[in-house]
Amino acid sequence: MSIRAPKGTSDILPGSVEAWQYIEGIYRETAALFGFDEIRIPTFEYTELFSRGIGDSTDVVEKQMYTFEDFGGRSLTLRPEGTAGVVRAYLEKKLYAGVIPSKYWYDLSCFRYENTQAGRYREFHQFGAEVIASHDMLADMEVIWLADTFLRKVGVSQLSLRINSIGCPKCRPAYREALRAFLAPKYDELCDTCKGRYDRNPLRILDCKSPIDQELVKGAPLMIDYLCDECKDDFAALKANLADVGVAYEVDPMIVRGLDYYTKTAFEFVSERIGAQGTVCGGGRYDHLMLEIGGEDIPGVGYGLGKERLLLEIAASGGDLPGTRERTAQLVFVDAAQKAPALKVLSELREAGIEADIDTSARSMKAQFKHADRTGARFCIVVGGDEVATGTVTLKDMVSGEQQRIDRKDAAAKIKGCPSEG
Ligand code: ATP
Ligand code: MG
């Protein structure tokens, strides 16, 4: 067939979907443990939400959005991230009239037109969390603590948590000028993207992935040396809070994050193992995002955690991920006359909560056994003429090859009582 999946997308097939279900289950449980509620938002939004929220001069908005006009002539964009949609919902549905601060978690797909490579795709998936309507650094601690706990639960404990403060509208302008002054003599050597950033948003140059630019910014003035008293106090409070709950971090003054809406706290969980796409989780505080998109002036803090990168990291660190699902039982009927009684047994097993299957192509008994082998069924339950006449079934252990005739009514209990074969 000549039609292929679009570049940068993946099919998550049986055999790998189990690993996804595993991390999704742990994320849901951990977020609930921390008092977060799930929120689900639309896959597309009006384009304006992202251009105003994320910032016109960011890579995401400038070069990466999947934007289209619908038949009604409205400009829509597939969400490139989750935060903007969550705060849009928060403001539109006046969730601030309920419990505040509010804590939300999500699990969603994102879309960005990227140069695809390992760990960088055009459709990818994120877990996220947001604490909305608290100015206190307890909120920042809470989201970082959640991410850290979750990462440890899925067996990823070797990521380094790097934190920084990127200041606020009070202290950032002076820093921006200092950074421009430092970079002015090197301007001609900057990459074309960073030449553009120089005027509009020089902080982003610190985040450039080009090795030449990374060299050029060495020795640049640092935002943490320019923080106003409030930002300084908040950064100290965050560090103290993290220490109080035993979350290890290092201060990395070069972290600036790729979206414009961040203020004060910026953080990343970074892997040394998966190369240039090493940031598994990134987030920060966004005190003016809601005002920016035309809502109330309500602060927030949150993160996005890339599921593909997390799975790469778990695999790279030799972690255990579940593979193909084990099957418990498959019904085998000897010939067509036993089809109906076999279906009855199948129904009884399923009612009893036993994972039971049947070869739905109604092939010969031999082919049914082969099918059981290929699906990895632990037991076959054979129903033939004798079995029907005596109210029994033959239970075949597919691992040991042993088989025994048992009362049909005991089948479920018998299967439940057998230890599963790892
Ligand atoms: P990067 O600097 O690697 O481009 P980013 O700063 O653009 O990342 P965020 O917008 O903060 O990333 O998204 C949060 C997380 O989502 C990232 O840390 C990463 O794990 C994941 N992520 C971002 N873009 C992609 C992508 N194109 N493919 C896969 N995962 C991604
Ligand atoms: Mg990016």
Short mmCIF file of C-alpha atoms and ligand atoms in Angstrom, two decimals:
data_model
loop_
_atom_site.label_atom_id
_atom_site.label_comp_id
_atom_site.label_asym_id
_atom_site.label_seq_id
_atom_site.Cartn_x
_atom_site.Cartn_y
_atom_site.Cartn_z
CA MET A 1 0.00 0.00 0.00
CA SER A 2 1.35 3.41 -0.89
CA ILE A 3 -0.39 5.46 1.82
CA ARG A 4 1.85 5.81 4.84
CA ALA A 5 1.44 7.45 8.25
CA PRO A 6 2.46 11.14 8.05
CA LYS A 7 6.09 11.91 8.88
CA GLY A 8 6.66 12.40 12.59
CA THR A 9 3.64 10.36 13.71
CA SER A 10 3.57 6.86 15.15
CA ASP A 11 1.19 3.98 15.43
CA ILE A 12 1.28 2.59 18.93
CA LEU A 13 0.69 -1.08 18.29
CA PRO A 14 -0.13 -4.02 20.57
CA GLY A 15 3.20 -5.09 22.02
CA SER A 16 4.19 -1.49 22.74
CA VAL A 17 0.84 -0.08 23.84
CA GLU A 18 1.22 -2.05 27.09
CA ALA A 19 4.19 0.12 28.06
CA TRP A 20 2.09 3.23 27.40
CA GLN A 21 -0.79 1.89 29.50
CA TYR A 22 1.67 1.15 32.28
CA ILE A 23 3.08 4.69 32.51
CA GLU A 24 -0.40 6.18 32.04
CA GLY A 25 -1.77 4.15 34.96
CA ILE A 26 1.06 5.21 37.23
CA TYR A 27 0.69 8.86 36.22
CA ARG A 28 -3.05 8.83 36.93
CA GLU A 29 -2.50 7.19 40.33
CA THR A 30 0.33 9.48 41.36
CA ALA A 31 -1.49 12.64 40.34
CA ALA A 32 -4.55 11.52 42.32
CA LEU A 33 -2.32 10.78 45.31
CA PHE A 34 -1.16 14.39 45.17
CA GLY A 35 -4.71 15.76 44.99
CA PHE A 36 -4.77 16.68 41.29
CA ASP A 37 -7.97 16.33 39.23
CA GLU A 38 -7.96 15.28 35.60
CA ILE A 39 -8.88 17.83 32.94
CA ARG A 40 -9.49 17.12 29.24
CA ILE A 41 -9.40 19.87 26.67
CA PRO A 42 -10.01 20.09 22.92
CA THR A 43 -7.39 18.98 20.40
CA PHE A 44 -7.69 22.29 18.54
CA GLU A 45 -8.25 25.85 19.69
CA TYR A 46 -8.55 29.23 18.05
CA THR A 47 -5.08 30.14 16.80
CA GLU A 48 -5.11 33.38 18.75
CA LEU A 49 -4.92 31.49 22.05
CA PHE A 50 -1.47 30.17 21.18
CA SER A 51 -0.12 33.23 19.39
CA ARG A 52 -1.06 35.45 22.33
CA GLY A 53 -0.34 32.92 25.06
CA ILE A 54 2.85 31.17 23.98
CA GLY A 55 4.24 34.28 22.29
CA ASP A 56 4.59 35.36 18.66
CA SER A 57 8.37 35.21 18.69
CA THR A 58 8.76 31.64 19.93
CA ASP A 59 9.80 28.78 17.65
CA VAL A 60 6.57 27.02 18.47
CA VAL A 61 4.35 29.83 17.22
CA GLU A 62 6.61 31.04 14.42
CA LYS A 63 7.48 27.76 12.78
CA GLN A 64 5.82 24.79 14.35
CA MET A 65 2.06 25.20 14.50
CA TYR A 66 -0.40 23.16 12.50
CA THR A 67 -2.77 25.98 11.64
CA PHE A 68 -5.69 25.71 9.24
CA GLU A 69 -8.86 27.48 8.33
CA ASP A 70 -12.09 25.57 8.79
CA PHE A 71 -15.02 25.80 6.40
CA GLY A 72 -16.38 28.69 8.44
CA GLY A 73 -13.22 30.70 7.76
CA ARG A 74 -11.96 30.52 11.38
CA SER A 75 -8.27 30.04 12.04
CA LEU A 76 -7.73 26.98 14.21
CA THR A 77 -4.54 25.33 15.47
CA LEU A 78 -3.84 21.81 16.69
CA ARG A 79 -2.60 22.29 20.25
CA PRO A 80 1.21 22.42 20.40
CA GLU A 81 1.10 22.06 24.21
CA GLY A 82 -1.42 21.74 27.02
CA THR A 83 -1.11 24.73 29.32
CA ALA A 84 -2.74 27.34 27.07
CA GLY A 85 -5.85 25.19 26.60
CA VAL A 86 -6.10 24.42 30.32
CA VAL A 87 -5.97 28.08 31.33
CA ARG A 88 -8.42 28.97 28.55
CA ALA A 89 -10.85 26.42 30.00
CA TYR A 90 -10.14 27.69 33.51
CA LEU A 91 -11.00 31.27 32.59
CA GLU A 92 -13.87 30.51 30.23
CA LYS A 93 -15.60 28.17 32.68
CA LYS A 94 -14.81 30.50 35.62
CA LEU A 95 -13.23 27.67 37.54
CA TYR A 96 -11.77 30.30 39.87
CA ALA A 97 -15.23 30.56 41.38
CA GLY A 98 -14.69 27.04 42.80
CA VAL A 99 -11.89 25.65 44.95
CA ILE A 100 -8.68 27.65 44.66
CA PRO A 101 -5.88 26.98 44.15
CA SER A 102 -6.93 24.39 41.58
CA LYS A 103 -4.79 21.41 40.68
CA TYR A 104 -5.18 19.69 37.32
CA TRP A 105 -3.41 16.89 35.52
CA TYR A 106 -3.72 15.86 31.90
CA ASP A 107 -2.56 13.32 29.37
CA LEU A 108 -2.78 14.56 25.80
CA SER A 109 -1.32 14.60 22.31
CA CYS A 110 0.50 17.68 20.97
CA PHE A 111 1.34 18.71 17.43
CA ARG A 112 4.40 20.62 16.25
CA TYR A 113 5.98 20.87 12.84
CA GLU A 114 9.48 19.77 13.86
CA ASN A 115 12.57 18.30 12.24
CA THR A 116 11.89 14.76 13.27
CA GLN A 117 14.53 12.65 14.98
CA ALA A 118 14.66 10.28 17.94
CA GLY A 119 12.71 11.95 20.75
CA ARG A 120 11.33 14.68 18.46
CA TYR A 121 8.12 14.05 16.57
CA ARG A 122 5.28 15.97 14.94
CA GLU A 123 2.60 14.29 16.97
CA PHE A 124 3.79 13.53 20.48
CA HIS A 125 2.21 12.96 23.87
CA GLN A 126 2.54 14.71 27.17
CA PHE A 127 1.56 14.20 30.75
CA GLY A 128 1.09 17.53 32.43
CA ALA A 129 0.09 19.18 35.68
CA GLU A 130 -0.92 22.72 36.59
CA VAL A 131 -1.52 24.44 39.90
CA ILE A 132 -3.58 27.55 39.23
CA ALA A 133 -4.22 30.58 41.43
CA SER A 134 -1.39 30.42 43.93
CA HIS A 135 1.50 32.85 44.12
CA ASP A 136 3.22 30.77 46.75
CA MET A 137 6.25 28.63 45.99
CA LEU A 138 4.45 25.71 47.64
CA ALA A 139 2.62 25.43 44.31
CA ASP A 140 5.88 25.27 42.36
CA MET A 141 7.18 22.69 44.82
CA GLU A 142 4.00 20.65 44.42
CA VAL A 143 4.23 20.25 40.63
CA ILE A 144 7.96 19.50 40.76
CA TRP A 145 7.42 17.01 43.58
CA LEU A 146 4.68 15.27 41.56
CA ALA A 147 6.92 14.95 38.49
CA ASP A 148 9.82 13.72 40.61
CA THR A 149 7.68 11.13 42.42
CA PHE A 150 6.16 9.88 39.18
CA LEU A 151 9.57 9.56 37.51
CA ARG A 152 10.89 7.55 40.43
CA LYS A 153 7.82 5.29 40.39
CA VAL A 154 8.40 4.38 36.76
CA GLY A 155 12.00 3.59 37.62
CA VAL A 156 13.66 6.72 36.29
CA SER A 157 15.61 8.12 39.19
CA GLN A 158 18.76 9.25 37.43
CA LEU A 159 17.38 12.38 35.74
CA SER A 160 18.80 15.60 37.02
CA LEU A 161 16.32 18.23 38.11
CA ARG A 162 17.59 21.66 37.11
CA ILE A 163 15.89 24.76 38.39
CA ASN A 164 16.28 28.44 37.68
CA SER A 165 14.47 31.72 38.13
CA ILE A 166 13.91 33.73 34.98
CA GLY A 167 12.63 36.77 36.86
CA CYS A 168 9.54 38.85 36.29
CA PRO A 169 8.55 41.94 34.29
CA LYS A 170 10.12 44.06 37.04
CA CYS A 171 13.64 42.64 36.87
CA ARG A 172 13.88 41.03 33.45
CA PRO A 173 14.22 44.21 31.31
CA ALA A 174 17.51 45.22 32.96
CA TYR A 175 18.84 41.70 32.50
CA ARG A 176 17.75 41.64 28.88
CA GLU A 177 19.78 44.78 28.27
CA ALA A 178 22.84 43.30 29.99
CA LEU A 179 22.55 40.17 27.87
CA ARG A 180 22.22 42.21 24.66
CA ALA A 181 25.29 44.23 25.61
CA PHE A 182 27.23 41.01 26.17
CA LEU A 183 26.12 39.52 22.86
CA ALA A 184 26.48 42.68 20.73
CA PRO A 185 30.13 42.06 19.77
CA LYS A 186 29.27 38.44 18.86
CA TYR A 187 26.12 39.29 16.93
CA ASP A 188 27.51 38.39 13.49
CA GLU A 189 28.48 34.90 14.64
CA LEU A 190 25.00 34.03 15.96
CA CYS A 191 22.82 31.67 13.94
CA ASP A 192 20.07 33.30 11.86
CA THR A 193 17.36 32.33 14.33
CA CYS A 194 19.28 33.91 17.19
CA LYS A 195 19.93 37.08 15.19
CA GLY A 196 16.15 37.42 15.13
CA ARG A 197 15.91 36.62 18.84
CA TYR A 198 18.50 39.27 19.68
CA ASP A 199 16.01 42.11 19.30
CA ARG A 200 12.79 40.41 20.22
CA ASN A 201 13.72 38.05 23.02
CA PRO A 202 17.45 37.63 23.68
CA LEU A 203 16.88 35.20 26.59
CA ARG A 204 15.92 32.57 24.05
CA ILE A 205 19.47 32.66 22.68
CA LEU A 206 20.60 30.88 25.86
CA ASP A 207 18.30 28.01 24.85
CA CYS A 208 19.66 27.70 21.29
CA LYS A 209 20.57 24.14 20.34
CA SER A 210 23.35 25.16 17.92
CA PRO A 211 26.78 24.27 19.37
CA ILE A 212 28.27 27.52 17.99
CA ASP A 213 25.70 29.63 19.80
CA GLN A 214 26.09 27.53 22.93
CA GLU A 215 29.78 28.43 22.84
CA LEU A 216 29.03 32.13 22.26
CA VAL A 217 26.77 32.45 25.29
CA LYS A 218 29.40 31.06 27.66
CA GLY A 219 30.22 33.70 30.27
CA ALA A 220 27.01 35.63 29.57
CA PRO A 221 25.41 37.53 32.45
CA LEU A 222 22.89 35.39 34.31
CA MET A 223 19.30 36.22 35.19
CA ILE A 224 19.72 34.92 38.74
CA ASP A 225 22.21 37.75 39.37
CA TYR A 226 19.59 40.31 38.30
CA LEU A 227 16.56 39.12 40.28
CA CYS A 228 14.49 41.70 42.16
CA ASP A 229 13.94 41.11 45.88
CA GLU A 230 10.61 39.39 45.38
CA CYS A 231 12.00 36.97 42.77
CA LYS A 232 15.06 36.35 44.90
CA ASP A 233 12.92 35.52 47.94
CA ASP A 234 10.68 33.26 45.90
CA PHE A 235 13.63 31.36 44.45
CA ALA A 236 15.05 30.86 47.95
CA ALA A 237 11.63 29.66 49.14
CA LEU A 238 11.38 27.17 46.29
CA LYS A 239 14.79 25.73 47.09
CA ALA A 240 13.88 25.44 50.76
CA ASN A 241 10.56 23.76 49.95
CA LEU A 242 12.24 21.21 47.68
CA ALA A 243 14.81 20.47 50.35
CA ASP A 244 12.00 20.02 52.91
CA VAL A 245 10.38 17.30 50.82
CA GLY A 246 13.67 15.67 49.85
CA VAL A 247 13.62 16.49 46.13
CA ALA A 248 17.21 16.84 44.92
CA TYR A 249 17.91 19.65 42.43
CA GLU A 250 20.71 21.67 41.00
CA VAL A 251 20.51 25.33 40.04
CA ASP A 252 21.14 25.76 36.32
CA PRO A 253 21.18 29.46 35.45
CA MET A 254 21.07 28.68 31.72
CA ILE A 255 17.58 27.25 31.74
CA VAL A 256 15.13 29.64 30.07
CA ARG A 257 12.42 27.39 28.50
CA GLY A 258 10.97 27.69 25.03
CA LEU A 259 7.63 29.39 25.66
CA ASP A 260 7.32 33.10 26.40
CA TYR A 261 4.81 32.91 29.19
CA TYR A 262 7.17 31.77 31.92
CA THR A 263 8.08 33.95 34.92
CA LYS A 264 10.17 33.16 38.00
CA THR A 265 10.45 29.39 38.30
CA ALA A 266 11.76 27.45 35.30
CA PHE A 267 12.76 23.81 35.59
CA GLU A 268 13.68 20.74 33.59
CA PHE A 269 14.27 17.09 34.30
CA VAL A 270 17.17 16.22 32.03
CA SER A 271 18.60 12.87 30.99
CA GLU A 272 22.24 12.36 30.18
CA ARG A 273 21.37 9.25 28.20
CA ILE A 274 19.07 10.24 25.37
CA GLY A 275 21.21 12.94 23.80
CA ALA A 276 20.07 16.26 22.33
CA GLN A 277 16.44 15.43 23.10
CA GLY A 278 17.37 14.98 26.76
CA THR A 279 14.69 17.14 28.36
CA VAL A 280 12.07 14.69 29.52
CA CYS A 281 10.03 17.22 31.49
CA GLY A 282 9.97 20.99 31.35
CA GLY A 283 7.88 23.58 33.10
CA GLY A 284 7.65 26.70 35.11
CA ARG A 285 5.51 29.50 36.48
CA TYR A 286 3.29 31.62 34.26
CA ASP A 287 2.03 34.53 36.30
CA HIS A 288 0.86 36.67 33.37
CA LEU A 289 -0.33 34.13 30.84
CA MET A 290 -3.98 34.50 31.83
CA LEU A 291 -3.88 38.29 31.61
CA GLU A 292 -2.06 37.97 28.28
CA ILE A 293 -4.87 35.93 26.72
CA GLY A 294 -7.45 38.42 27.91
CA GLY A 295 -8.55 36.90 31.19
CA GLU A 296 -8.22 37.67 34.88
CA ASP A 297 -4.77 38.20 36.36
CA ILE A 298 -4.36 34.74 37.89
CA PRO A 299 -0.99 33.03 38.36
CA GLY A 300 -0.15 29.41 37.62
CA VAL A 301 2.66 26.89 37.49
CA GLY A 302 2.97 23.60 35.65
CA TYR A 303 4.90 21.32 33.33
CA GLY A 304 4.74 19.07 30.30
CA LEU A 305 6.41 15.67 30.41
CA GLY A 306 7.03 13.96 27.07
CA LYS A 307 5.80 10.38 27.08
CA GLU A 308 7.92 9.27 24.10
CA ARG A 309 11.07 10.66 25.71
CA LEU A 310 10.13 9.06 29.02
CA LEU A 311 9.77 5.65 27.34
CA LEU A 312 13.13 6.12 25.60
CA GLU A 313 14.68 6.97 28.94
CA ILE A 314 13.17 3.95 30.68
CA ALA A 315 14.45 1.71 27.89
CA ALA A 316 17.90 3.35 27.90
CA SER A 317 18.24 2.84 31.63
CA GLY A 318 17.39 -0.84 31.30
CA GLY A 319 14.07 -0.40 33.10
CA ASP A 320 11.32 -2.97 32.96
CA LEU A 321 8.39 -2.26 30.70
CA PRO A 322 5.52 -4.64 30.20
CA GLY A 323 5.43 -6.30 26.78
CA THR A 324 2.65 -8.19 25.09
CA ARG A 325 -0.26 -8.87 27.34
CA GLU A 326 -0.45 -12.39 28.69
CA ARG A 327 -3.64 -14.27 27.89
CA THR A 328 -5.20 -16.67 30.30
CA ALA A 329 -7.49 -19.06 28.54
CA GLN A 330 -8.62 -20.05 25.10
CA LEU A 331 -11.64 -22.17 24.36
CA VAL A 332 -11.14 -24.95 21.82
CA PHE A 333 -14.11 -26.87 20.44
CA VAL A 334 -13.51 -30.18 18.74
CA ASP A 335 -16.14 -29.85 16.04
CA ALA A 336 -19.06 -27.64 15.11
CA ALA A 337 -21.47 -29.61 17.30
CA GLN A 338 -19.61 -28.35 20.39
CA LYS A 339 -19.51 -24.71 19.32
CA ALA A 340 -22.58 -23.71 21.32
CA PRO A 341 -21.51 -25.53 24.56
CA ALA A 342 -18.02 -24.04 24.16
CA LEU A 343 -19.50 -20.56 23.87
CA LYS A 344 -21.43 -21.24 27.07
CA VAL A 345 -18.16 -22.10 28.88
CA LEU A 346 -16.53 -19.01 27.36
CA SER A 347 -19.33 -16.89 28.72
CA GLU A 348 -19.08 -18.47 32.20
CA LEU A 349 -15.33 -17.82 32.35
CA ARG A 350 -15.70 -14.21 31.24
CA GLU A 351 -18.49 -13.69 33.78
CA ALA A 352 -16.13 -15.06 36.43
CA GLY A 353 -13.58 -12.43 35.46
CA ILE A 354 -11.19 -14.74 33.63
CA GLU A 355 -9.61 -13.42 30.49
CA ALA A 356 -10.87 -15.93 27.97
CA ASP A 357 -10.73 -15.96 24.21
CA ILE A 358 -11.83 -18.04 21.25
CA ASP A 359 -10.48 -18.32 17.73
CA THR A 360 -13.13 -16.28 15.91
CA SER A 361 -12.34 -17.77 12.53
CA ALA A 362 -13.89 -21.09 13.56
CA ARG A 363 -11.07 -23.23 12.19
CA SER A 364 -10.14 -26.85 12.85
CA MET A 365 -9.17 -27.96 16.34
CA LYS A 366 -5.50 -28.06 15.31
CA ALA A 367 -5.67 -24.52 14.01
CA GLN A 368 -7.38 -23.40 17.22
CA PHE A 369 -4.50 -24.83 19.27
CA LYS A 370 -2.01 -23.07 17.03
CA HIS A 371 -3.89 -19.82 17.52
CA ALA A 372 -3.73 -20.32 21.30
CA ASP A 373 0.02 -20.84 21.03
CA ARG A 374 0.52 -17.68 19.02
CA THR A 375 -1.58 -15.52 21.31
CA GLY A 376 0.33 -16.89 24.30
CA ALA A 377 -2.70 -18.40 26.05
CA ARG A 378 -1.76 -20.06 29.35
CA PHE A 379 -4.54 -22.65 29.19
CA CYS A 380 -6.73 -24.22 26.57
CA ILE A 381 -10.16 -25.39 27.61
CA VAL A 382 -11.16 -28.16 25.25
CA VAL A 383 -14.81 -28.98 24.70
CA GLY A 384 -15.51 -32.20 22.77
CA GLY A 385 -18.40 -34.65 22.56
CA ASP A 386 -17.37 -36.55 25.74
CA GLU A 387 -16.98 -33.38 27.71
CA VAL A 388 -20.43 -32.16 26.72
CA ALA A 389 -21.99 -35.52 27.61
CA THR A 390 -20.37 -35.62 31.07
CA GLY A 391 -20.54 -31.92 32.04
CA THR A 392 -16.77 -31.63 32.02
CA VAL A 393 -14.03 -29.78 30.12
CA THR A 394 -10.41 -30.71 29.43
CA LEU A 395 -7.99 -28.20 30.83
CA LYS A 396 -4.68 -28.14 29.02
CA ASP A 397 -1.78 -26.33 30.59
CA MET A 398 0.05 -24.84 27.60
CA VAL A 399 3.28 -24.44 29.54
CA SER A 400 3.69 -27.94 30.98
CA GLY A 401 1.58 -29.69 28.33
CA GLU A 402 -0.35 -31.51 31.10
CA GLN A 403 -4.04 -31.99 30.67
CA GLN A 404 -6.82 -33.02 33.00
CA ARG A 405 -10.54 -33.56 32.83
CA ILE A 406 -12.38 -31.41 35.33
CA ASP A 407 -15.99 -30.59 36.13
CA ARG A 408 -17.10 -27.73 33.99
CA LYS A 409 -18.36 -25.86 37.03
CA ASP A 410 -14.89 -26.01 38.60
CA ALA A 411 -13.09 -24.60 35.54
CA ALA A 412 -13.05 -20.96 36.64
CA ALA A 413 -11.86 -21.75 40.17
CA LYS A 414 -9.21 -24.11 38.88
CA ILE A 415 -7.79 -21.52 36.46
CA LYS A 416 -7.86 -18.81 39.11
CA GLY A 417 -6.00 -21.07 41.49
CA CYS A 418 -3.11 -21.71 39.09
CA PRO A 419 -0.13 -19.45 39.53
CA SER A 420 0.51 -17.49 36.32
CA GLU A 421 3.69 -18.28 34.48
CA GLY A 422 5.67 -14.96 34.68
P1 ATP B 1 12.91 20.97 23.36
O1 ATP B 1 13.76 22.03 23.96
O2 ATP B 1 13.48 19.59 23.46
O3 ATP B 1 12.43 21.32 21.98
P2 ATP B 1 10.60 22.17 24.46
O4 ATP B 1 11.18 23.20 25.34
O5 ATP B 1 10.12 22.59 23.11
O6 ATP B 1 11.61 20.94 24.27
P3 ATP B 1 8.20 21.91 26.01
O7 ATP B 1 7.41 22.76 25.11
O8 ATP B 1 8.58 22.45 27.30
O9 ATP B 1 9.49 21.36 25.23
O10 ATP B 1 7.45 20.51 26.19
C1 ATP B 1 7.61 19.72 27.37
C2 ATP B 1 8.12 18.35 27.04
O11 ATP B 1 7.44 17.78 25.93
C3 ATP B 1 9.57 18.30 26.61
O12 ATP B 1 10.40 18.32 27.73
C4 ATP B 1 9.64 16.98 25.88
O13 ATP B 1 9.73 15.89 26.78
C5 ATP B 1 8.31 16.94 25.20
N1 ATP B 1 8.42 17.39 23.80
C6 ATP B 1 8.45 18.66 23.34
N2 ATP B 1 8.51 18.69 22.00
C7 ATP B 1 8.51 17.37 21.60
C8 ATP B 1 8.55 16.72 20.32
N3 ATP B 1 8.55 17.40 19.19
N4 ATP B 1 8.55 15.37 20.30
C9 ATP B 1 8.51 14.64 21.45
N5 ATP B 1 8.47 15.21 22.67
C10 ATP B 1 8.46 16.55 22.75
MG MG B 2 10.94 22.53 21.23
#
